[in-house]
Coordinates of C-alpha atoms in Angstrom, one line a residue:
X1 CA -27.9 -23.8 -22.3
X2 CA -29.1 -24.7 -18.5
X3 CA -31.3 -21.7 -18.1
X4 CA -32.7 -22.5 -14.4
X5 CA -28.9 -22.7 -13.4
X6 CA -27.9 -19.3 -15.4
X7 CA -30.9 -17.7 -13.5
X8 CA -29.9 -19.1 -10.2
X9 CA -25.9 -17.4 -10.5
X10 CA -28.2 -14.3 -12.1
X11 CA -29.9 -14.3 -8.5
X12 CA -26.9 -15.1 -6.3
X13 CA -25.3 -11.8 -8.0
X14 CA -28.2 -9.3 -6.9
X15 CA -27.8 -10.9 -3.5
X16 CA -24.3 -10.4 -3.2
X17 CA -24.9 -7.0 -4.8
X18 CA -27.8 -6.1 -2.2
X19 CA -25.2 -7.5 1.0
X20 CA -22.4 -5.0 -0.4
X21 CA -25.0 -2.1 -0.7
X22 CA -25.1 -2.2 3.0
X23 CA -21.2 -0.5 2.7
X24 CA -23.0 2.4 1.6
X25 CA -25.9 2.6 3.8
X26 CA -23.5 2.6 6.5
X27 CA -20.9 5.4 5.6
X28 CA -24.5 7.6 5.2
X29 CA -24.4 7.0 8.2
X30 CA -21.3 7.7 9.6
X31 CA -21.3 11.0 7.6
X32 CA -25.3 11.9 8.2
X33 CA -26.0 11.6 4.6
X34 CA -29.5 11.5 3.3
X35 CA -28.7 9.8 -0.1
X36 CA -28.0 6.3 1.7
X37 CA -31.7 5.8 2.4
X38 CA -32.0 5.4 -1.4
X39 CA -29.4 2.9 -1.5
X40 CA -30.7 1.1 1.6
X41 CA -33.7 0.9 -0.6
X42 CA -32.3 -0.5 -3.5
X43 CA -30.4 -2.6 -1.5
X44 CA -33.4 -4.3 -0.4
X45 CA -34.8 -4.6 -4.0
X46 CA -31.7 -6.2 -5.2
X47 CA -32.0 -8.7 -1.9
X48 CA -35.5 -9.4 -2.7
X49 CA -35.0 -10.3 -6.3
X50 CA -31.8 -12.2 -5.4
X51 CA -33.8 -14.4 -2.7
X52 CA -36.5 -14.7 -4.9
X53 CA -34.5 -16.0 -7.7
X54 CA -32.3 -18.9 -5.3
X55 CA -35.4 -19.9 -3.6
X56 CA -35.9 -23.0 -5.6
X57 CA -32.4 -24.5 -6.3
X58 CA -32.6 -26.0 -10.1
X59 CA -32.2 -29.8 -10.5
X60 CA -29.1 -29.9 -12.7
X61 CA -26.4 -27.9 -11.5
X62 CA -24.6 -28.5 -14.1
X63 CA -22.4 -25.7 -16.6
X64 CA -20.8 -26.2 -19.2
X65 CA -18.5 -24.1 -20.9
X66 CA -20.6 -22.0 -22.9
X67 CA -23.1 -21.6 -19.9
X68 CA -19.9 -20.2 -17.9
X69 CA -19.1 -17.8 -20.4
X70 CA -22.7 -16.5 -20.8
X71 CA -23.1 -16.4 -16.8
X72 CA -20.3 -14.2 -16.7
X73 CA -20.7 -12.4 -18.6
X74 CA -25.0 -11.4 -17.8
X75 CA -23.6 -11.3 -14.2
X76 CA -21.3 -8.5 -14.8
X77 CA -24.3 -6.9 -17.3
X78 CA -26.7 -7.7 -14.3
X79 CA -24.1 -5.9 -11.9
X80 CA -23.7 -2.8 -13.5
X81 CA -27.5 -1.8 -14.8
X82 CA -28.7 -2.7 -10.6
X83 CA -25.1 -0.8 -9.7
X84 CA -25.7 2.1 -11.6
X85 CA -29.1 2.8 -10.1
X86 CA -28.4 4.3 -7.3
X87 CA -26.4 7.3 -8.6
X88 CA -29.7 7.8 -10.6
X89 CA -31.4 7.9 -7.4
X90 CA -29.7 10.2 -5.8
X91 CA -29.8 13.0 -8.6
X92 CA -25.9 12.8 -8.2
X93 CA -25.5 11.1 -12.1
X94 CA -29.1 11.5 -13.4
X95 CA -28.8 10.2 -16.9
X96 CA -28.6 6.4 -17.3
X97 CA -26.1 5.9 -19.7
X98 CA -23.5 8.1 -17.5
X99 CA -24.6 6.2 -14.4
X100 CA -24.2 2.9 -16.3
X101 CA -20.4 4.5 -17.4
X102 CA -19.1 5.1 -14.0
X103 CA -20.3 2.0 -12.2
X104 CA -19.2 -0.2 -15.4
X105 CA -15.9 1.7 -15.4
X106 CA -15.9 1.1 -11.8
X107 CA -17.0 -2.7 -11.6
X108 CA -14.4 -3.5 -14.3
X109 CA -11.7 -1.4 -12.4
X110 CA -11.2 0.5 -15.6
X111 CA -11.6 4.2 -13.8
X112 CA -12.4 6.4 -16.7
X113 CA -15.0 9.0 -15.5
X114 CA -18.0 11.5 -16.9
X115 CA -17.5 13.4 -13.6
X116 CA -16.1 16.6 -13.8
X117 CA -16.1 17.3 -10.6
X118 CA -15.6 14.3 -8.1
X119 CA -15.5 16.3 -5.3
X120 CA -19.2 17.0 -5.4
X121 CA -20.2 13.7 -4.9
X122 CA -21.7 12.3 -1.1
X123 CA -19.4 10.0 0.5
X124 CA -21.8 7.4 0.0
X125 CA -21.2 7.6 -3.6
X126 CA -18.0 8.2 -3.6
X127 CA -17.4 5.1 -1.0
X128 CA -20.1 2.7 -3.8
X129 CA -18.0 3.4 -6.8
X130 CA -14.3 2.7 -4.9
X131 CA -15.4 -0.1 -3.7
X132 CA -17.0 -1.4 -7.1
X133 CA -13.1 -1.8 -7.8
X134 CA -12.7 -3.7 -5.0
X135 CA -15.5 -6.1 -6.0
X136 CA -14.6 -6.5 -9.6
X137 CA -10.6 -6.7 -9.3
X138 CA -11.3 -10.5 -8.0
X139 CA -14.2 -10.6 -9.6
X140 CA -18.0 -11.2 -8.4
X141 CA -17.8 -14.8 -9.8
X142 CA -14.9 -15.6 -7.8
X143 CA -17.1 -14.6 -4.6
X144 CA -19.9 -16.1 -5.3
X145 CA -18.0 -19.7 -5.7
X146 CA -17.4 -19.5 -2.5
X147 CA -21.2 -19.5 -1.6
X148 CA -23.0 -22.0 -4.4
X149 CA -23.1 -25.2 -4.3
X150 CA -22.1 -26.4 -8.0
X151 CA -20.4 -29.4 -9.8
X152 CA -16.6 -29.1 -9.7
X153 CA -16.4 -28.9 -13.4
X154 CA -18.8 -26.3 -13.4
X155 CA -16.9 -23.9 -10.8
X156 CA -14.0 -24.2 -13.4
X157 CA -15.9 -23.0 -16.0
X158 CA -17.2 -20.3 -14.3
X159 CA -13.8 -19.0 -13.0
X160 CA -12.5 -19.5 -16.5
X161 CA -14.7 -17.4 -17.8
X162 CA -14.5 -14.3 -15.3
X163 CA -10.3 -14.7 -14.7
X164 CA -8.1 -12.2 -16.6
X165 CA -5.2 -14.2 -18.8
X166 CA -4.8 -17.1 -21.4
X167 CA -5.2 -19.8 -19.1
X168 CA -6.6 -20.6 -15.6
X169 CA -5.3 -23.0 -12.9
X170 CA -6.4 -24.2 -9.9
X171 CA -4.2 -23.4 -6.6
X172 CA -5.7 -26.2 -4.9
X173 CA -8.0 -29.4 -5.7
X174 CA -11.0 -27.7 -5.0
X175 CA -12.1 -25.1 -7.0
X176 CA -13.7 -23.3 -4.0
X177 CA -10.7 -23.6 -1.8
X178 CA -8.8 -21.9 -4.6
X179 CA -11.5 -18.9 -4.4
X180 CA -10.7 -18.9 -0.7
X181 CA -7.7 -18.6 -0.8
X182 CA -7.5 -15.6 -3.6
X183 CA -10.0 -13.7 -1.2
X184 CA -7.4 -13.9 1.6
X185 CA -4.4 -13.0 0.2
X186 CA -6.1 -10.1 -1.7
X187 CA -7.7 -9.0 1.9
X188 CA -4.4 -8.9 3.5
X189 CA -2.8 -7.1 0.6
X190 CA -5.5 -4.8 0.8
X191 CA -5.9 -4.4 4.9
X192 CA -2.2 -4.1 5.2
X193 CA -2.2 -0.7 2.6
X194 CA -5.0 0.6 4.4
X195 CA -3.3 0.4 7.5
X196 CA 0.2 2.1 5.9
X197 CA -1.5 4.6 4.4
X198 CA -3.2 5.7 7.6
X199 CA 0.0 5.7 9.5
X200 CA 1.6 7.5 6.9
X201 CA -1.0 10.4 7.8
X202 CA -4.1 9.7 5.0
X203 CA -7.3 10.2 6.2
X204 CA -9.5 6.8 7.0
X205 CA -12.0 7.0 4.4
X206 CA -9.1 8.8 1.6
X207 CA -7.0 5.3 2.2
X208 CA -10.1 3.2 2.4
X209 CA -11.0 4.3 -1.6
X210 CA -7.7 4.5 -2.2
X211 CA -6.7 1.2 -1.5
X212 CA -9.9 -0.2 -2.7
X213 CA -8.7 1.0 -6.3
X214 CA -5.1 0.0 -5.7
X215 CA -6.0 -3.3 -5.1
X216 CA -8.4 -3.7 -8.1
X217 CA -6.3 -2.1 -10.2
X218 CA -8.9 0.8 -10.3
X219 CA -8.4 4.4 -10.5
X220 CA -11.7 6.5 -9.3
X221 CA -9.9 9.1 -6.9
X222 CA -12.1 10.7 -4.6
X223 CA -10.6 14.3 -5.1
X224 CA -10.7 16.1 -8.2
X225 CA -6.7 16.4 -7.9
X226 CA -6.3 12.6 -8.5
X227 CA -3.1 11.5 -6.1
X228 CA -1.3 14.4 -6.4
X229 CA -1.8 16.4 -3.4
X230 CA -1.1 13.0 -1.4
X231 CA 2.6 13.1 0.6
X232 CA 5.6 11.5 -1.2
X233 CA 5.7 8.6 1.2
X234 CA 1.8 7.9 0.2
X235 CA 2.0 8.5 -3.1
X236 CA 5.6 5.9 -2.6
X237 CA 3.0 3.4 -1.1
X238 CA 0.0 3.3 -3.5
X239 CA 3.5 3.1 -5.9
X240 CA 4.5 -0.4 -4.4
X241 CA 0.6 -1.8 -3.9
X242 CA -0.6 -1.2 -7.4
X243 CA 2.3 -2.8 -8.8
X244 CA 2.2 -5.7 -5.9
X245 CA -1.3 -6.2 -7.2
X246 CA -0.5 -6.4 -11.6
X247 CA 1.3 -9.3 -10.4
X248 CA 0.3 -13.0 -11.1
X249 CA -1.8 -14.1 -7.9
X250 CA 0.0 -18.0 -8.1
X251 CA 3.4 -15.9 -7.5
X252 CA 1.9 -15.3 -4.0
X253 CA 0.5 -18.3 -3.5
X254 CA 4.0 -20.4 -4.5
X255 CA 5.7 -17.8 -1.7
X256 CA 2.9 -18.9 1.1
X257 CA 3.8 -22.5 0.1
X258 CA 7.4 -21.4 0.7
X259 CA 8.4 -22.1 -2.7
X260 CA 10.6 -19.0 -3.6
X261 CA 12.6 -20.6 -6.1
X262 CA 9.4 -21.3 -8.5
X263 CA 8.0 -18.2 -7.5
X264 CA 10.4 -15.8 -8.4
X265 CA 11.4 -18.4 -11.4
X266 CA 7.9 -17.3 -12.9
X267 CA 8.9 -15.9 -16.5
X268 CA 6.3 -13.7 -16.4
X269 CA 6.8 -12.1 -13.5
X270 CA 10.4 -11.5 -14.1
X271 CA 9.2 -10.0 -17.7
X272 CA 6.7 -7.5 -15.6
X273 CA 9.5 -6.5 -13.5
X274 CA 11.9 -5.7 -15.9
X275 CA 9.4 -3.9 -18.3
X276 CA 8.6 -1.2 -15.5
X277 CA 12.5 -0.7 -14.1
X278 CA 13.6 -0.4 -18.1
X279 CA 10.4 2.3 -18.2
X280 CA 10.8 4.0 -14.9
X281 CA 14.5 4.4 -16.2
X282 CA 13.9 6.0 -19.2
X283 CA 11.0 8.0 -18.1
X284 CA 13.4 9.6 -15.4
X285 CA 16.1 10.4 -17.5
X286 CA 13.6 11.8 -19.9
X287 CA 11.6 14.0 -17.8
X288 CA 14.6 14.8 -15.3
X289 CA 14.2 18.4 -16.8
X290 CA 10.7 19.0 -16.2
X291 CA 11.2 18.5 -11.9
X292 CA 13.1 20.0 -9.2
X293 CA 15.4 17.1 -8.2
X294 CA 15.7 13.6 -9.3
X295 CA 14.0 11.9 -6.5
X296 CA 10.8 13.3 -7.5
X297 CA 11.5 12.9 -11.5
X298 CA 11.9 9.2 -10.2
X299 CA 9.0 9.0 -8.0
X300 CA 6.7 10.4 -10.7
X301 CA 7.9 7.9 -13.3
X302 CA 7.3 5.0 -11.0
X303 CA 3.8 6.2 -9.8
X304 CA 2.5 6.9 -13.6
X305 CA 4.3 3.7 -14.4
X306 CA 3.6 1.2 -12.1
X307 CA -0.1 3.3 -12.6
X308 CA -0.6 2.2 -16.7
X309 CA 1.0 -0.8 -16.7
X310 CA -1.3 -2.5 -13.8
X311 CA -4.1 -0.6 -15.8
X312 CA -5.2 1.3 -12.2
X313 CA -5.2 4.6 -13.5
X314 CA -4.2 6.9 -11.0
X315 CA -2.2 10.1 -11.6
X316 CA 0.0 12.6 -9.4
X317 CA 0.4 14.9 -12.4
X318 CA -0.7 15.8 -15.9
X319 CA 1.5 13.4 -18.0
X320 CA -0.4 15.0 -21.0
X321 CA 2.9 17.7 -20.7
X322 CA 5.3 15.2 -20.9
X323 CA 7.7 14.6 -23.7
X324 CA 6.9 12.8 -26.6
X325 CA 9.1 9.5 -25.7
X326 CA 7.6 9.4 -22.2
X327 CA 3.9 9.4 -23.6
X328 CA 4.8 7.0 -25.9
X329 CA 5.8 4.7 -23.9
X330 CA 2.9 5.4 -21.6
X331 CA 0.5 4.3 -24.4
X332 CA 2.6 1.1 -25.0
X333 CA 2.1 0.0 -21.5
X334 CA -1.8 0.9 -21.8
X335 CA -1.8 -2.4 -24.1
X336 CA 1.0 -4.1 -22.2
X337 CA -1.5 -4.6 -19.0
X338 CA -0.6 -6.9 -15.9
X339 CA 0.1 -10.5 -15.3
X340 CA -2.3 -13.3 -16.2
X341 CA -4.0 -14.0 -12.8
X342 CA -3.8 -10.8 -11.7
X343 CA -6.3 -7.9 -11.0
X344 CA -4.7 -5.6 -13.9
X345 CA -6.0 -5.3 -17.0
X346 CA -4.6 -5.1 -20.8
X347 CA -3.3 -7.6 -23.4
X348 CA -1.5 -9.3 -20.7
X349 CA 2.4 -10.0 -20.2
X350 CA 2.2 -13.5 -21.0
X351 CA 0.1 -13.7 -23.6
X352 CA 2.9 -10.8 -25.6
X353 CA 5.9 -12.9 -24.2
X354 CA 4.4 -16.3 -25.8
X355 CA 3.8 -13.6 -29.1
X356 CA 6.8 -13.2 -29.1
X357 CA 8.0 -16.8 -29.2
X358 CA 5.7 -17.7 -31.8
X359 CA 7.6 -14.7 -33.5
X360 CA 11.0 -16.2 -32.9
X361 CA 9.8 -19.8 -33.8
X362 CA 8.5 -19.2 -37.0
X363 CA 11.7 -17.3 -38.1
X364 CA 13.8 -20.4 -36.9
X365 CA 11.4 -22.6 -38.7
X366 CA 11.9 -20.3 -41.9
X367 CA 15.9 -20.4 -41.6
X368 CA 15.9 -23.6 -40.6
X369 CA 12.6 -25.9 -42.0
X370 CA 13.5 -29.5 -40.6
X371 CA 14.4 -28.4 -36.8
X372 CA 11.3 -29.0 -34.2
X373 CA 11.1 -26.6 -31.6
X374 CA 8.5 -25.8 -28.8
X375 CA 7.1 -22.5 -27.2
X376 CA 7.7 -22.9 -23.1
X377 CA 6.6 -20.7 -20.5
X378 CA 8.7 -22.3 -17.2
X379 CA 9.9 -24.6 -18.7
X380 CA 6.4 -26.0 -19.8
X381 CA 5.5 -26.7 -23.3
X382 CA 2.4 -24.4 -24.7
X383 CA -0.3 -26.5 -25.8
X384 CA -1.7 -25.8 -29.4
X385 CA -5.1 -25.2 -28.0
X386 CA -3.3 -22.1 -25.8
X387 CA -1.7 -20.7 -29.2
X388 CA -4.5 -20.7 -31.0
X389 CA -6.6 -19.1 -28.6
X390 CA -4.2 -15.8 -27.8
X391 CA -3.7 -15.7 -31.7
X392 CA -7.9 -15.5 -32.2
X393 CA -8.0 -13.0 -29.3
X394 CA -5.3 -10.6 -30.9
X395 CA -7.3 -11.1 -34.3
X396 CA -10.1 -9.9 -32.4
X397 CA -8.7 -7.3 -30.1
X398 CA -8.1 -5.5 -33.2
X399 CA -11.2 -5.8 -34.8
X400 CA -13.3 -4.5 -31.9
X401 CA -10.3 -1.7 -31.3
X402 CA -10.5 -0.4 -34.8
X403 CA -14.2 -0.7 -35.0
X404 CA -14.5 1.5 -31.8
X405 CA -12.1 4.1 -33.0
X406 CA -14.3 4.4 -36.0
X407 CA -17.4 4.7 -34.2
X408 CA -16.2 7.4 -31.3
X409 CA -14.3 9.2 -35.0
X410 CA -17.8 10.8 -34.9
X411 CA -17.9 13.0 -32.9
X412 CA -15.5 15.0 -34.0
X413 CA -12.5 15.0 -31.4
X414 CA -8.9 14.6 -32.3
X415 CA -7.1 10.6 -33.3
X416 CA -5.0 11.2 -30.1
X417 CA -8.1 11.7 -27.7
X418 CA -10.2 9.0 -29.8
X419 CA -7.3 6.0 -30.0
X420 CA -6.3 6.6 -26.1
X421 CA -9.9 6.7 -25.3
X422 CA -10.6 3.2 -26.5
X423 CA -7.3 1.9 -25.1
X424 CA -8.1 3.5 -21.9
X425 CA -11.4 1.8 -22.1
X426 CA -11.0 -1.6 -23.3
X427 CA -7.8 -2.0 -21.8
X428 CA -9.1 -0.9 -18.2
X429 CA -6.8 1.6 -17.7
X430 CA -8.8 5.2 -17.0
X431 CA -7.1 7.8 -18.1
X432 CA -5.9 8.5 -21.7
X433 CA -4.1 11.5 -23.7
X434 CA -5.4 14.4 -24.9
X435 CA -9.1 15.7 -23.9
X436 CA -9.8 12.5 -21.9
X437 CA -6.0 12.9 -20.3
X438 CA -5.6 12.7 -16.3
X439 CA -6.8 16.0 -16.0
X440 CA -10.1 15.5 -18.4
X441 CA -12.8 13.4 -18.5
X442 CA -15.3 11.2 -20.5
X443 CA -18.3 13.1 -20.1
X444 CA -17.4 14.9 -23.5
X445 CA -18.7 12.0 -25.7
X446 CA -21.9 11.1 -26.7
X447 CA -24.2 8.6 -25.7
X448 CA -23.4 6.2 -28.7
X449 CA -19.8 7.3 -27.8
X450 CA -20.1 6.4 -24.2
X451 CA -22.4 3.0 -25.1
X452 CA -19.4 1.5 -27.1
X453 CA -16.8 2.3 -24.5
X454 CA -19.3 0.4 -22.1
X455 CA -19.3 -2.5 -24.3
X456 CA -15.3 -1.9 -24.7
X457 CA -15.2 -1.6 -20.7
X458 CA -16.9 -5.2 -20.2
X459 CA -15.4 -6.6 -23.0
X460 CA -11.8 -5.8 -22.0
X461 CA -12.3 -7.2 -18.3
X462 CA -14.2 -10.2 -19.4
X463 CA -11.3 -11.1 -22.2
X464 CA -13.6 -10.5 -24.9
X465 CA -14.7 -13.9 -26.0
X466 CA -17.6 -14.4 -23.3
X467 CA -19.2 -10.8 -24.0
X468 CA -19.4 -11.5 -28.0
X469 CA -20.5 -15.2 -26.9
X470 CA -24.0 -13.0 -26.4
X471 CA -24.1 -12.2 -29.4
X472 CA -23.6 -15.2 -30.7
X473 CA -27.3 -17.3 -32.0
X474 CA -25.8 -20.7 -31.1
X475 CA -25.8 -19.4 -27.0
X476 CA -29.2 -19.8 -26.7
X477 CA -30.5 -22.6 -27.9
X478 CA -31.1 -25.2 -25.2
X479 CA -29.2 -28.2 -24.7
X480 CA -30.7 -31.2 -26.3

């Protein structure tokens, strides 16, 4: 383990956390809110440990795989204990482990809340944990590699280690060109739904947050109504944007390169889109009954749709009332999740279509034991090393999920609350059924409760393995 060089991404991370606090600081301003002087002072503690901790840049800059995986995943711990801080501060989330909920909810764009009543939050607050989605749908890691200077290899094994999906690729030849270039197409996605939402008649700072969790697949809402008192034509446009941004980032990327054929050739993405049409279709005929016309049944399919599949979390109603069928299928998507590459959360479309094929394989191997057949995703052959990998992270996706059912079993609330609670959680989704539905909240477990959705929270958005890598003896010894 190259400690000096895990310390010195440990430091770049408070500075980059004290530079963002300034977003804060300033919308106290704007509004004439008292509680941004205590984030303008813990901005400048984070600033002064961060510079403190970069001022001596260590002599090997080297990090290897198992230094990427415990970077990430102390950078994302680091985050959220200095994030969650200033709702302490302000008296606005007192107790620690509720403060360390919301901004870990928040960083890992999961949006499940303890807040009862958003609406009684400052701006300032309300602006800080919004744009924690923001920051943590690309991911901190990803921002930072634009700033340090590291060894090639070692950039790859730091985005490895932070980006959602089976597999990571570079764009470009440089590592931090291909962090550049994420930035900017997720700015522009994200400017250009500010900008539509505002001419569609939303309120500046309502589509800032808004967008801010759109585009990291979020969910905190900054009224207690969720979406639902937004127009058709916004709610039409957050709609479109979260499900633009569950999509695999290289699809854009191929499109800039004006290489549409490969692009939309991208079996993955062609799986996503057909998985929410086939479930925006049956939710609508299913709920038809339940609205006034069929233009809204369809609209609020699509929203709560396009909503659990990307793993954002927003709601325009209480899908709690809805059929049987429609829930179900609800919960299903909860584990689907977004594209590999993506800002969504969940399982992962990829990684259940290659499932799949495994599936299919080993029956043809069964009916048929001398044929030789390979598992492709577009057209190119999945390497052994890829199989194994999703099939250890299923094994242990269930093993943490079952364990954190147990544990949350408790305190006492029904299976329905307890199993959505964890999928909501580790999945990054926000919202589940039952008590913690759209319309509840999280603040009715206890702390041991809310502790192991934390763990579920980080877990889920760092793909598991470099989370339990902590945990793990072996991490810490140094390298001989």
């Amino acid at each position: 383990m190259n400690f000096p060089m895990i310390r010195y991404v440990l430091s770049w991370v408070l500075k980059v956390e004290g530079a963002i606090l300034a977003l804060p600081c300033l919308t106290a301003v704007i509004y004439g809110e008292r509680e941004g002087l205590w984030y303008l002072f813990w901005m400048a503690v984070c600033l002064a440990l961060g510079f403190a901790g970069t001022f001596r840049k260590p002599e090997n800059t080297e990090i290897y795989q198992k230094d990427g995986f415990a970077a990430a995943a102390l950078s994302w711990i680091v985050m959220s204990v200095f994030g969650a801080v200033p709702f302490m501060l302000t008296g606005e989330i007192p107790s620690f482990i509720d403060a360390l909920f919301e901004i870990v909810s928040g960083f890992t764009t999961t949006g499940s809340s303890i807040l009862s009543d958003v609406e009684a939050l400052s701006h300032t607050s309300l602006f800080w944990r919004s744009f924690s989605h923001w920051i943590g749908g690309m991911g901190v890691l990803v921002f930072i590699l634009m700033l340090i200077p590291v060894k090639n290899g070692s950039q790859m094994n730091l985005m490895r280690a932070e980006s959602p999906g089976p597999s990571v690729s570079k764009f470009v030849p440089r590592v931090r060109n291909t962090a550049i270039l994420l930035y900017k197409i997720y700015i522009m996605m994200t400017v250009l739904q500010i900008v539509l939402l505002m001419l569609a008649g939303m309120q500046c700072f309502d589509a800032l947050c808004i967008s801010f969790g759109s585009a990291g697949t979020g969910g905190f809402s900054v009224l207690n109504s969720g979406c639902a008192t937004y127009t058709p034509l916004q709610q039409w446009i957050i709609t479109v944007f979260v499900f633009l941004f569950g999509v695999n980032f290289s699809f854009y990327y191929l499109i800039l390169c004006k290489k549409a054929g490969a692009a939309f050739g991208m079996q993955e993405v062609r799986a996503y889109v057909l998985i929410i049409a086939v479930s925006v279709a049956v939710i609508t005929w299913n709920i038809s009954g339940m609205y006034s016309s069929f233009s809204e049944s369809l609209r609020e399919s699509a929203f709560q749709v396009g909503s659990i599949i990307t793993t954002t979390g927003y709601a325009t109603t209480d899908f709690n009332l809805w059929p049987e069928l429609s829930k179900y299928i609800l919960v299903m998507l909860m584990f689907t999740g977004a594209c590999a590459g993506s800002t969504g959360g969940g399982i992962k479309v990829s990684r259940i279509l290659i499932l799949l094929r495994t599936i299919r394989k080993e029956l043809q191997s069964i009916a048929h034991p001398r044929s030789v057949s390979k598992i492709k995703m577009d057209g190119h052959p999945v390497d052994h090393e890829t199989l194994r990998s999703i099939n250890v992270f299923f094994i242990t996706y269930a093993v943490i999920f079952a364990v954190s059912v147990l544990i949350l079993s408790i305190d006492e609330f029904p299976f329905e609350t307890n199993f959505t609670a964890v999928a909501a959680t580790l999945n990054n989704i926000g919202p589940g059924l039952g008590d913690v539905g759209p319309m509840g909240n999280f603040g009715i477990y206890s702390p041991l409760s809310k502790a192991v959705m934390v763990f579920d929270m980080l877990a889920g958005r760092l793909e598991l393995f470099p989370l339990l890598l902590l945990f793990c003896p072996s991490t810490w010894k140094k390298r001989g």
